[in-house]
mmCIF file of C-alpha atoms in Angstrom:
data_model
loop_
_atom_site.group_PDB
_atom_site.id
_atom_site.type_symbol
_atom_site.label_atom_id
_atom_site.label_comp_id
_atom_site.label_asym_id
_atom_site.label_seq_id
_atom_site.Cartn_x
_atom_site.Cartn_y
_atom_site.Cartn_z
ATOM 1 C CA MET A 1 20.429 -28.513 1.523
ATOM 2 C CA GLU A 2 20.391 -26.312 -1.540
ATOM 3 C CA TRP A 3 18.605 -23.021 -1.245
ATOM 4 C CA THR A 4 15.737 -22.417 -3.617
ATOM 5 C CA ASP A 5 15.776 -19.313 -5.776
ATOM 6 C CA GLU A 6 12.988 -17.803 -3.688
ATOM 7 C CA GLN A 7 14.916 -18.431 -0.446
ATOM 8 C CA ILE A 8 18.007 -16.771 -1.877
ATOM 9 C CA VAL A 9 15.905 -13.790 -2.888
ATOM 10 C CA GLN A 10 14.625 -13.525 0.675
ATOM 11 C CA ARG A 11 18.121 -13.779 2.108
ATOM 12 C CA THR A 12 19.293 -11.035 -0.218
ATOM 13 C CA LEU A 13 16.382 -8.865 0.813
ATOM 14 C CA ASN A 14 17.313 -9.500 4.446
ATOM 15 C CA GLY A 15 20.650 -7.857 3.839
ATOM 16 C CA GLU A 16 22.861 -10.734 2.684
ATOM 17 C CA VAL A 17 24.154 -9.077 -0.453
ATOM 18 C CA ASP A 18 26.524 -11.985 -1.073
ATOM 19 C CA ALA A 19 23.580 -14.365 -1.363
ATOM 20 C CA PHE A 20 22.704 -12.720 -4.660
ATOM 21 C CA GLY A 21 25.981 -14.072 -6.043
ATOM 22 C CA ILE A 22 24.565 -17.586 -5.696
ATOM 23 C CA LEU A 23 21.677 -16.615 -7.954
ATOM 24 C CA VAL A 24 24.033 -15.095 -10.500
ATOM 25 C CA ARG A 25 26.245 -18.184 -10.617
ATOM 26 C CA ARG A 26 23.173 -20.398 -10.871
ATOM 27 C CA TRP A 27 21.547 -18.545 -13.740
ATOM 28 C CA GLU A 28 24.350 -16.754 -15.611
ATOM 29 C CA LYS A 29 24.839 -19.474 -18.227
ATOM 30 C CA LYS A 30 21.175 -19.682 -19.133
ATOM 31 C CA VAL A 31 20.718 -15.915 -19.078
ATOM 32 C CA TYR A 32 23.817 -15.340 -21.167
ATOM 33 C CA GLY A 33 22.717 -18.069 -23.605
ATOM 34 C CA LEU A 34 19.328 -16.453 -23.951
ATOM 35 C CA ALA A 35 20.863 -13.003 -24.469
ATOM 36 C CA TYR A 36 23.435 -14.211 -26.948
ATOM 37 C CA ARG A 37 20.918 -16.132 -29.035
ATOM 38 C CA MET A 38 18.441 -13.291 -28.924
ATOM 39 C CA LEU A 39 21.001 -10.601 -29.775
ATOM 40 C CA GLY A 40 23.430 -12.597 -31.899
ATOM 41 C CA HIS A 41 26.250 -10.411 -30.670
ATOM 42 C CA TYR A 42 28.889 -11.511 -28.212
ATOM 43 C CA GLU A 43 29.625 -8.203 -26.503
ATOM 44 C CA ASP A 44 26.019 -7.144 -26.504
ATOM 45 C CA ALA A 45 25.092 -10.423 -24.858
ATOM 46 C CA ARG A 46 27.751 -10.011 -22.179
ATOM 47 C CA ASP A 47 26.757 -6.431 -21.394
ATOM 48 C CA THR A 48 23.065 -7.269 -21.486
ATOM 49 C CA THR A 49 23.592 -10.185 -19.106
ATOM 50 C CA GLN A 50 25.176 -7.818 -16.597
ATOM 51 C CA GLU A 51 22.343 -5.390 -17.113
ATOM 52 C CA ILE A 52 19.777 -8.172 -16.589
ATOM 53 C CA PHE A 53 21.239 -9.200 -13.239
ATOM 54 C CA LEU A 54 21.568 -5.587 -12.091
ATOM 55 C CA THR A 55 17.940 -5.003 -13.040
ATOM 56 C CA VAL A 56 16.938 -8.098 -11.121
ATOM 57 C CA TYR A 57 18.905 -6.954 -8.072
ATOM 58 C CA ARG A 58 17.471 -3.442 -8.100
ATOM 59 C CA ASN A 59 13.925 -4.737 -8.485
ATOM 60 C CA LEU A 60 14.222 -7.633 -6.098
ATOM 61 C CA ARG A 61 11.672 -6.111 -3.714
ATOM 62 C CA LYS A 62 9.097 -6.117 -6.518
ATOM 63 C CA PHE A 63 9.393 -9.873 -6.920
ATOM 64 C CA ARG A 64 6.244 -11.504 -5.593
ATOM 65 C CA GLY A 65 6.395 -15.018 -4.354
ATOM 66 C CA ASP A 66 3.241 -15.999 -6.250
ATOM 67 C CA ALA A 67 5.303 -16.590 -9.410
ATOM 68 C CA LYS A 68 8.446 -18.618 -9.984
ATOM 69 C CA PHE A 69 11.663 -16.639 -9.785
ATOM 70 C CA SER A 70 12.790 -18.160 -13.092
ATOM 71 C CA SER A 71 9.700 -16.824 -14.865
ATOM 72 C CA TRP A 72 10.308 -13.364 -13.413
ATOM 73 C CA LEU A 73 13.989 -13.541 -14.390
ATOM 74 C CA TYR A 74 13.198 -14.583 -17.978
ATOM 75 C CA ARG A 75 10.678 -11.766 -18.296
ATOM 76 C CA ILE A 76 13.287 -9.218 -17.241
ATOM 77 C CA ALA A 77 15.878 -10.834 -19.498
ATOM 78 C CA LEU A 78 13.611 -10.649 -22.546
ATOM 79 C CA ASN A 79 12.761 -7.024 -21.791
ATOM 80 C CA CYS A 80 16.429 -6.118 -21.534
ATOM 81 C CA CYS A 81 17.191 -7.951 -24.798
ATOM 82 C CA HIS A 82 14.313 -6.191 -26.503
ATOM 83 C CA ASN A 83 15.569 -2.812 -25.311
ATOM 84 C CA ARG A 84 19.090 -3.602 -26.485
ATOM 85 C CA LEU A 85 17.822 -4.606 -29.926
ATOM 86 C CA ARG A 86 15.936 -1.342 -30.228
ATOM 87 C CA GLU A 87 19.055 0.591 -29.272
ATOM 88 C CA ARG A 88 21.069 -1.411 -31.795
ATOM 89 C CA ALA A 89 18.550 -0.687 -34.515
ATOM 90 C CA LEU A 90 19.481 2.977 -34.169
ATOM 91 C CA GLN A 91 23.202 2.328 -34.430
ATOM 92 C CA THR A 92 25.464 1.070 -37.212
ATOM 93 C CA VAL A 93 27.270 -1.834 -35.662
ATOM 94 C CA PRO A 94 28.189 -5.233 -37.088
ATOM 95 C CA LEU A 95 25.287 -7.521 -36.232
ATOM 96 C CA ASP A 96 26.907 -10.751 -37.293
ATOM 97 C CA GLU A 97 29.901 -10.731 -35.045
ATOM 98 C CA SER A 98 30.973 -14.236 -34.120
ATOM 99 C CA PRO A 99 32.110 -15.211 -30.667
ATOM 100 C CA PRO A 100 35.843 -15.734 -30.120
ATOM 101 C CA VAL A 101 36.977 -18.811 -32.022
ATOM 102 C CA PRO A 102 38.837 -21.349 -29.899
ATOM 103 C CA VAL A 103 42.534 -21.756 -30.635
ATOM 104 C CA ASP A 104 42.100 -25.385 -31.709
ATOM 105 C CA ALA A 105 39.434 -24.494 -34.275
ATOM 106 C CA SER A 106 41.750 -25.209 -37.148
ATOM 107 C CA ALA A 107 40.402 -28.717 -37.571
ATOM 108 C CA HIS A 108 38.164 -29.166 -40.577
ATOM 109 C CA SER A 109 35.257 -30.610 -38.597
ATOM 110 C CA GLN A 110 35.405 -27.734 -36.174
ATOM 111 C CA VAL A 111 35.294 -25.199 -38.983
ATOM 112 C CA GLU A 112 32.410 -26.994 -40.578
ATOM 113 C CA ARG A 113 30.577 -27.009 -37.269
ATOM 114 C CA GLN A 114 31.184 -23.312 -36.805
ATOM 115 C CA GLN A 115 29.799 -22.668 -40.271
ATOM 116 C CA LYS A 116 26.633 -24.571 -39.441
ATOM 117 C CA ILE A 117 26.249 -22.675 -36.206
ATOM 118 C CA GLU A 118 26.738 -19.411 -38.053
ATOM 119 C CA ARG A 119 23.982 -20.326 -40.509
ATOM 120 C CA VAL A 120 21.639 -21.224 -37.676
ATOM 121 C CA ARG A 121 22.500 -17.964 -35.920
ATOM 122 C CA ARG A 122 21.803 -15.900 -39.016
ATOM 123 C CA ALA A 123 18.552 -17.750 -39.699
ATOM 124 C CA LEU A 124 17.398 -17.161 -36.140
ATOM 125 C CA ARG A 125 18.306 -13.499 -36.301
ATOM 126 C CA ALA A 126 16.249 -13.145 -39.456
ATOM 127 C CA LEU A 127 13.121 -14.389 -37.706
ATOM 128 C CA PRO A 128 10.577 -11.976 -36.287
ATOM 129 C CA TYR A 129 11.344 -11.202 -32.651
ATOM 130 C CA GLU A 130 8.221 -12.876 -31.234
ATOM 131 C CA MET A 131 8.948 -16.172 -32.997
ATOM 132 C CA ARG A 132 12.635 -16.073 -32.232
ATOM 133 C CA GLN A 133 12.116 -15.702 -28.506
ATOM 134 C CA VAL A 134 9.683 -18.639 -28.401
ATOM 135 C CA ILE A 135 12.074 -20.896 -30.340
ATOM 136 C CA ILE A 136 14.966 -19.949 -28.055
ATOM 137 C CA MET A 137 12.949 -20.435 -24.868
ATOM 138 C CA LYS A 138 11.686 -23.793 -26.081
ATOM 139 C CA GLU A 139 14.738 -25.167 -27.800
ATOM 140 C CA TYR A 140 17.563 -23.838 -25.683
ATOM 141 C CA GLU A 141 16.013 -23.014 -22.298
ATOM 142 C CA GLY A 142 13.865 -26.152 -22.265
ATOM 143 C CA LEU A 143 10.764 -24.368 -20.966
ATOM 144 C CA THR A 144 7.331 -25.919 -21.280
ATOM 145 C CA PHE A 145 4.628 -24.246 -23.353
ATOM 146 C CA LYS A 146 2.857 -23.327 -20.137
ATOM 147 C CA GLU A 147 5.977 -21.612 -18.760
ATOM 148 C CA ILE A 148 6.545 -19.734 -22.008
ATOM 149 C CA ALA A 149 2.937 -18.633 -22.029
ATOM 150 C CA ASP A 150 3.250 -17.375 -18.433
ATOM 151 C CA ILE A 151 6.467 -15.466 -19.137
ATOM 152 C CA LEU A 152 5.111 -13.807 -22.264
ATOM 153 C CA ASN A 153 1.622 -13.453 -20.796
ATOM 154 C CA ILE A 154 0.026 -15.104 -23.814
ATOM 155 C CA PRO A 155 -2.275 -18.141 -24.233
ATOM 156 C CA VAL A 156 -0.578 -21.531 -24.481
ATOM 157 C CA SER A 157 -2.052 -22.074 -27.936
ATOM 158 C CA THR A 158 -0.465 -18.810 -29.077
ATOM 159 C CA ALA A 159 2.909 -19.994 -27.837
ATOM 160 C CA LYS A 160 2.514 -23.193 -29.855
ATOM 161 C CA THR A 161 1.403 -21.279 -32.929
ATOM 162 C CA ARG A 162 4.387 -18.963 -32.743
ATOM 163 C CA LEU A 163 6.725 -21.906 -32.376
ATOM 164 C CA TYR A 164 5.258 -23.766 -35.334
ATOM 165 C CA THR A 165 5.341 -20.669 -37.539
ATOM 166 C CA GLY A 166 8.873 -19.872 -36.410
ATOM 167 C CA LEU A 167 10.128 -23.389 -37.105
ATOM 168 C CA ASP A 168 8.381 -23.329 -40.445
ATOM 169 C CA GLN A 169 10.109 -20.084 -41.432
ATOM 170 C CA LEU A 170 13.403 -21.317 -40.057
ATOM 171 C CA ARG A 171 13.075 -24.446 -42.158
ATOM 172 C CA GLU A 172 12.539 -22.384 -45.277
ATOM 173 C CA ARG A 173 15.533 -20.188 -44.569
ATOM 174 C CA LEU A 174 17.877 -23.031 -43.724
ATOM 175 C CA LEU A 175 16.740 -25.256 -46.549
ATOM 176 C CA ALA A 176 17.593 -22.443 -48.926
ATOM 177 C CA VAL A 177 21.242 -22.869 -47.867
ATOM 178 C CA LYS A 178 22.814 -26.002 -49.169
ATOM 179 C CA ASP A 179 23.924 -28.474 -46.508
ATOM 180 C CA ALA A 180 22.655 -26.272 -43.739
ATOM 181 C CA LEU A 181 20.793 -29.071 -42.053
ATOM 182 C CA MET B 1 -3.302 -22.968 -37.523
ATOM 183 C CA SER B 2 -4.906 -26.354 -37.199
ATOM 184 C CA ASP B 3 -5.189 -28.364 -34.033
ATOM 185 C CA HIS B 4 -2.827 -30.866 -35.633
ATOM 186 C CA HIS B 5 -0.076 -28.276 -35.731
ATOM 187 C CA GLU B 6 -0.436 -27.663 -31.992
ATOM 188 C CA LYS B 7 -0.456 -31.402 -31.374
ATOM 189 C CA LEU B 8 2.603 -31.694 -33.596
ATOM 190 C CA MET B 9 4.422 -29.140 -31.408
ATOM 191 C CA ASP B 10 3.411 -31.041 -28.267
ATOM 192 C CA TYR B 11 4.507 -34.312 -29.829
ATOM 193 C CA LEU B 12 7.810 -32.873 -31.071
ATOM 194 C CA TYR B 13 8.699 -31.620 -27.574
ATOM 195 C CA GLN B 14 7.165 -34.618 -25.779
ATOM 196 C CA GLU B 15 4.460 -32.732 -23.921
ATOM 197 C CA LEU B 16 1.652 -35.145 -24.764
ATOM 198 C CA SER B 17 0.335 -37.770 -22.406
ATOM 199 C CA PRO B 18 0.941 -41.383 -23.563
ATOM 200 C CA GLU B 19 -2.693 -41.667 -24.631
ATOM 201 C CA GLU B 20 -2.581 -38.399 -26.588
ATOM 202 C CA ALA B 21 0.738 -39.375 -28.145
ATOM 203 C CA ARG B 22 -0.716 -42.692 -29.310
ATOM 204 C CA ARG B 23 -3.696 -40.941 -30.864
ATOM 205 C CA PHE B 24 -1.428 -38.450 -32.660
ATOM 206 C CA GLU B 25 0.713 -41.264 -33.962
ATOM 207 C CA ASP B 26 -2.471 -42.766 -35.407
ATOM 208 C CA HIS B 27 -3.023 -39.446 -37.176
ATOM 209 C CA LEU B 28 0.582 -39.353 -38.379
ATOM 210 C CA GLY B 29 0.090 -42.647 -40.111
ATOM 211 C CA THR B 30 -2.525 -41.049 -42.367
ATOM 212 C CA CYS B 31 -1.211 -37.453 -42.766
ATOM 213 C CA GLU B 32 1.754 -36.951 -45.070
ATOM 214 C CA MET B 33 1.981 -33.251 -44.281
ATOM 215 C CA CYS B 34 2.394 -33.882 -40.559
ATOM 216 C CA GLN B 35 4.917 -36.612 -41.327
ATOM 217 C CA LYS B 36 6.998 -34.178 -43.370
ATOM 218 C CA ASP B 37 6.725 -31.454 -40.771
ATOM 219 C CA LEU B 38 7.809 -33.828 -38.046
ATOM 220 C CA ALA B 39 10.786 -35.084 -40.033
ATOM 221 C CA ASP B 40 11.914 -31.574 -41.005
ATOM 222 C CA PHE B 41 11.502 -30.168 -37.541
ATOM 223 C CA ARG B 42 13.438 -33.025 -35.965
ATOM 224 C CA GLN B 43 16.252 -32.345 -38.405
ATOM 225 C CA LEU B 44 15.967 -28.667 -37.633
ATOM 226 C CA ARG B 45 16.216 -29.332 -33.924
ATOM 227 C CA GLU B 46 19.448 -31.203 -34.447
ATOM 228 C CA ALA B 47 20.847 -28.222 -36.293
ATOM 229 C CA LEU B 48 19.703 -25.839 -33.576
ATOM 230 C CA ALA B 49 21.218 -28.056 -30.897
ATOM 231 C CA ALA B 50 24.601 -27.632 -32.550
ATOM 232 C CA TRP B 51 24.621 -24.056 -31.368
ATOM 233 C CA ASN B 52 25.774 -24.962 -27.956
ATOM 234 C CA ILE B 53 27.290 -22.254 -25.843
ATOM 235 C CA GLU B 54 29.964 -23.837 -23.737
ATOM 236 C CA GLU B 55 31.874 -20.851 -22.525
ATOM 237 C CA VAL B 56 30.252 -18.093 -20.648
ATOM 238 C CA PRO B 57 32.182 -14.861 -20.272
ATOM 239 C CA HIS B 58 32.877 -13.744 -16.768
ATOM 240 C CA ILE B 59 29.890 -11.765 -15.550
ATOM 241 C CA SER B 60 31.168 -9.118 -13.174
ATOM 242 C CA LEU B 61 28.519 -7.306 -11.246
ATOM 243 C CA THR B 62 29.286 -4.146 -9.389
ATOM 244 C CA ILE B 63 26.398 -4.056 -7.016
ATOM 245 C CA ASP B 64 26.438 -0.610 -5.567
ATOM 246 C CA GLY B 65 24.879 -1.631 -2.314
ATOM 247 C CA SER B 66 23.657 1.501 -0.646
ATOM 248 C CA PRO B 67 25.188 2.441 2.722
ATOM 249 C CA SER B 68 21.842 1.746 4.370
ATOM 250 C CA ARG B 69 22.018 -1.819 3.084
ATOM 251 C CA HIS B 70 25.445 -2.311 4.692
ATOM 252 C CA TRP B 71 24.270 -0.771 7.946
ATOM 253 C CA PHE B 72 21.236 -3.012 7.893
ATOM 254 C CA ALA B 73 23.419 -6.089 7.292
ATOM 255 C CA LEU B 74 25.640 -5.033 10.210
ATOM 256 C CA TRP B 75 22.603 -4.501 12.422
ATOM 257 C CA LYS B 76 21.266 -7.937 11.459
ATOM 258 C CA ALA B 77 24.545 -9.483 12.629
ATOM 259 C CA PHE B 78 24.131 -8.011 16.130
ATOM 260 C CA PRO B 79 22.746 -10.124 18.981
ATOM 261 C CA ILE B 80 19.198 -9.301 19.973
ATOM 262 C CA TRP B 81 20.147 -7.297 23.096
ATOM 263 C CA LEU B 82 22.525 -5.150 21.064
ATOM 264 C CA ARG B 83 19.849 -4.597 18.410
ATOM 265 C CA LEU B 84 17.386 -3.407 21.053
ATOM 266 C CA THR B 85 19.980 -1.133 22.645
ATOM 267 C CA THR B 86 21.047 0.423 19.372
ATOM 268 C CA THR B 87 17.431 0.857 18.324
ATOM 269 C CA ALA B 88 16.562 2.598 21.604
ATOM 270 C CA ALA B 89 19.664 4.788 21.366
ATOM 271 C CA ALA B 90 18.805 5.737 17.797
ATOM 272 C CA ALA B 91 15.244 6.556 18.835
ATOM 273 C CA LEU B 92 16.464 8.772 21.687
ATOM 274 C CA LEU B 93 18.902 10.499 19.374
ATOM 275 C CA ILE B 94 16.151 11.253 16.886
ATOM 276 C CA LEU B 95 13.890 12.550 19.669
ATOM 277 C CA ALA B 96 16.678 14.771 20.936
ATOM 278 C CA LEU B 97 17.452 16.093 17.473
ATOM 279 C CA PHE B 98 13.864 17.163 17.026
ATOM 280 C CA ASN B 99 13.617 18.671 20.526
ATOM 281 C CA VAL B 100 10.791 16.406 21.437
ATOM 282 C CA GLN B 101 9.220 17.219 24.777
ATOM 283 C CA MET B 102 6.894 14.918 26.609
ATOM 284 C CA SER B 103 4.732 15.809 29.566
ATOM 285 C CA TYR B 104 2.019 14.117 31.540
ATOM 286 C CA ARG B 105 -0.827 15.663 33.515
ATOM 287 C CA PRO B 106 -3.537 13.625 35.188
ATOM 288 C CA GLN B 107 -6.308 15.714 33.638
ATOM 289 C CA GLU B 108 -4.770 16.068 30.179
ATOM 290 C CA GLY B 109 -2.810 12.855 29.744
ATOM 291 C CA PHE B 110 0.412 12.638 27.750
ATOM 292 C CA ARG B 111 1.433 15.549 25.579
ATOM 293 C CA PHE B 112 4.133 15.517 22.917
ATOM 294 C CA SER B 113 5.658 18.423 21.140
ATOM 295 C CA ALA B 114 8.593 18.714 18.766
ATOM 296 C CA SER B 115 10.384 21.467 16.918
ATOM 297 C CA LEU B 116 13.470 21.813 14.799
ATOM 298 C CA TRP B 117 14.855 24.609 16.950
ATOM 299 C CA PRO B 118 15.291 24.525 20.702
ATOM 300 C CA ARG B 119 12.431 26.441 22.320
ATOM 301 C CA ALA B 120 13.144 29.322 24.673
ATOM 302 C CA GLU B 121 12.814 28.593 28.364
ATOM 303 C CA LEU B 122 9.432 29.786 29.576
ATOM 304 C CA PRO B 123 9.099 31.581 32.913
ATOM 305 C CA ALA B 124 7.959 29.361 35.670
ATOM 306 C CA VAL B 125 4.271 29.659 36.387
ATOM 307 C CA GLU B 126 2.991 29.045 39.863
ATOM 308 C CA GLN B 127 0.611 26.235 39.796
ATOM 309 C CA PRO B 128 -2.380 26.357 42.168
ATOM 310 C CA GLN B 129 -1.875 24.080 45.068
ATOM 311 C CA PRO B 130 -4.312 21.260 44.969
ATOM 312 C CA GLU B 131 -6.769 20.868 47.793
ATOM 313 C CA PRO B 132 -5.628 18.483 50.466
ATOM 314 C CA VAL B 133 -7.231 15.181 50.098
ATOM 315 C CA GLY B 134 -7.812 12.430 52.615
ATOM 316 C CA LEU B 135 -10.059 14.081 55.287
ATOM 317 C CA THR B 136 -10.983 12.273 58.466
ATOM 318 C CA GLU B 137 -14.579 11.394 59.263
ATOM 319 C CA GLU B 138 -14.769 14.123 61.918
ATOM 320 C CA GLN B 139 -13.536 16.691 59.437
ATOM 321 C CA VAL B 140 -16.054 15.526 56.886
ATOM 322 C CA ALA B 141 -18.870 15.646 59.510
ATOM 323 C CA ALA B 142 -17.812 19.139 60.549
ATOM 324 C CA LEU B 143 -17.774 20.248 56.946
ATOM 325 C CA ILE B 144 -21.248 18.806 56.440
ATOM 326 C CA ARG B 145 -22.545 20.464 59.619
ATOM 327 C CA ALA B 146 -21.096 23.786 58.588
ATOM 328 C CA ALA B 147 -22.649 23.429 55.156
ATOM 329 C CA ILE B 148 -26.058 22.565 56.655
ATOM 330 C CA ALA B 149 -25.892 25.500 59.093
ATOM 331 C CA GLN B 150 -24.942 27.823 56.308
ATOM 332 C CA ALA B 151 -27.834 26.526 54.205
ATOM 333 C CA GLN B 152 -30.270 26.923 57.109
ATOM 334 C CA GLN B 153 -29.122 30.454 57.750
ATOM 335 C CA GLN B 154 -29.467 31.351 54.128
ATOM 336 C CA THR B 155 -32.973 29.814 54.032
ATOM 337 C CA SER B 156 -34.040 31.654 57.192
ATOM 338 C CA GLU B 157 -32.802 34.981 55.887
ATOM 339 C CA ARG B 158 -34.528 34.414 52.609
ATOM 340 C CA MET B 159 -37.853 33.528 54.331
ATOM 341 C CA THR B 160 -37.656 36.535 56.671
ATOM 342 C CA ALA B 161 -37.151 38.810 53.750
ATOM 343 C CA GLU B 162 -40.106 37.250 51.939
ATOM 344 C CA ILE B 163 -42.349 37.618 55.033
ATOM 345 C CA GLU B 164 -41.401 41.243 55.488
ATOM 346 C CA ALA B 165 -42.099 41.951 51.864
ATOM 347 C CA LEU B 166 -45.483 40.243 52.173
ATOM 348 C CA ALA B 167 -46.371 42.215 55.341
ATOM 349 C CA ALA B 168 -45.464 45.461 53.665
ATOM 350 C CA LYS B 169 -47.643 44.536 50.764
ATOM 351 C CA LEU B 170 -50.549 43.729 53.109
ATOM 352 C CA ARG B 171 -50.143 47.013 54.938
ATOM 353 C CA SER B 172 -50.165 48.874 51.730
ATOM 354 C CA GLU B 173 -53.314 47.037 50.644
ATOM 355 C CA ASN B 174 -55.041 47.794 53.980
ATOM 356 C CA GLU B 175 -54.234 51.451 53.720
ATOM 357 C CA ARG B 176 -55.578 51.522 50.206
ATOM 358 C CA LEU B 177 -58.821 49.822 51.340
ATOM 359 C CA LEU B 178 -59.180 52.192 54.325
ATOM 360 C CA VAL B 179 -58.746 55.208 52.112
ATOM 361 C CA GLN B 180 -61.291 53.753 49.719
ATOM 362 C CA MET B 181 -63.777 53.105 52.578
ATOM 363 C CA ALA B 182 -63.245 56.585 53.979
ATOM 364 C CA ASP B 183 -63.854 58.090 50.580
ATOM 365 C CA THR B 184 -67.024 55.997 50.200
ATOM 366 C CA LEU B 185 -68.279 57.059 53.660
ATOM 367 C CA ARG B 186 -67.527 60.684 52.987
ATOM 368 C CA GLN B 187 -69.310 60.494 49.723
ATOM 369 C CA GLU B 188 -72.312 58.834 51.361
ATOM 370 C CA GLN B 189 -72.326 61.438 54.144
ATOM 371 C CA GLU B 190 -72.159 64.210 51.602
ATOM 372 C CA GLU B 191 -75.029 62.698 49.708
ATOM 373 C CA ARG B 192 -76.947 62.279 52.949
ATOM 374 C CA LEU B 193 -76.163 65.794 53.948
ATOM 375 C CA ALA B 194 -77.371 67.051 50.630
ATOM 376 C CA GLU B 195 -80.629 65.190 51.083
ATOM 377 C CA LEU B 196 -81.006 66.691 54.564
ATOM 378 C CA GLU B 197 -80.400 70.171 53.262
ATOM 379 C CA ASP B 198 -83.064 69.597 50.679
ATOM 380 C CA GLN B 199 -85.468 68.437 53.368
ATOM 381 C CA LEU B 200 -84.621 71.448 55.587
ATOM 382 C CA GLY B 201 -86.164 73.690 53.007
ATOM 383 C CA GLN B 202 -89.635 72.087 53.679
ATOM 384 C CA PRO B 203 -91.789 72.746 57.040
ATOM 385 C CA SER B 204 -92.823 69.227 57.581
ATOM 386 C CA THR B 205 -89.302 68.254 57.326
ATOM 387 C CA VAL B 206 -88.169 70.780 59.951
ATOM 388 C CA SER B 207 -90.450 69.218 62.574
ATOM 389 C CA THR B 208 -89.173 65.904 61.499
ATOM 390 C CA LEU B 209 -85.543 67.038 61.891
ATOM 391 C CA ALA B 210 -86.388 68.428 65.309
ATOM 392 C CA GLU B 211 -87.725 65.115 66.167
ATOM 393 C CA LEU B 212 -84.593 63.568 64.901
ATOM 394 C CA PHE B 213 -81.922 65.788 66.543
ATOM 395 C CA TRP B 214 -83.602 67.346 69.562
ATOM 396 C CA GLU B 215 -85.510 65.791 72.391
ATOM 397 C CA GLU B 216 -88.806 67.002 73.346
ATOM 398 C CA PRO B 217 -88.411 69.553 76.253
ATOM 399 C CA ASN B 218 -91.010 67.757 78.176
ATOM 400 C CA SER B 219 -89.919 64.336 77.474
ATOM 401 C CA GLY B 220 -89.402 63.522 81.195
ATOM 402 C CA TYR B 221 -85.659 64.145 81.711
#
């Protein structure tokens, strides 16, 4: 039987430090994906992902069972990303760093795909933070509007409004680039 | 933002019920703007989906578990009897470190005291020996008799003293009354004597006095 997130949290709190590793393995891809898409920076995303899980571990006793662990985790992840973006805003670092390109990326189709991804990444980064996070949570994390509203502590209608406005702006930005879509 | 935009978002991400979806599709058939939005956003979603992150860098966490956490994990691994023993031993150690002293007295109950430094030894104080308990019936009866006799004696002495005091008071009152009566008699005699002296100065009175104090010489004696 697979342990639920809440059960793993309880086991960790009971002293099984290794149990927390199960949570990390279970959520690292989604958390890293969220961080990378929010930050648009490979190293920042990697460091922020570590910071997110450390924050979760240190605050595990504050987790209340009345909410889903995933919602709590996403809330912490977004806070950490927000803090990292504010720190970055004070520094002069390249914001459009691409992730490592695979060795077999020499094929034309692969290059073309990478170019499309890069355009999407830039367009997302250009969006206001509030719209960007809703698009990422909806499009890439597959959360429902209700879950997004709970995580951001906003009405469901507001979540939908932000998504529509964000997609609308994203459309304008990507349509301005030829063959982006 | 219109309600249609919210419905469009629900429809785009398939969060409408079948009935709601059918009604929105009816709307789509008449609204060119929603049709365009839907087509653009579906195309946009395809573009967004291309950004697929396949490789995740190794996330290494250095969880600096505190020593207490490791000790707690070790303690949790102990069997229950070993947990109880170690807990009791730890409790005793803490009590000893803080020089905790416990005492019990029937009248005062349990008393606890603690200090960081060992307290100096106090000189022994002799405690009063408690009265023997568990008397026999004869002993109890004798004690009661002795108590009654003592009470009777005390009552008798007290009554005697009261009677003597009362007698003395009566004697004193009698003496005072006798003195008062004597004074009254003397005063009356003096007044009487004064009247007699006044009468002695008159002849008729003299014969009368003679009649009073002397017998007639020829009275027959």
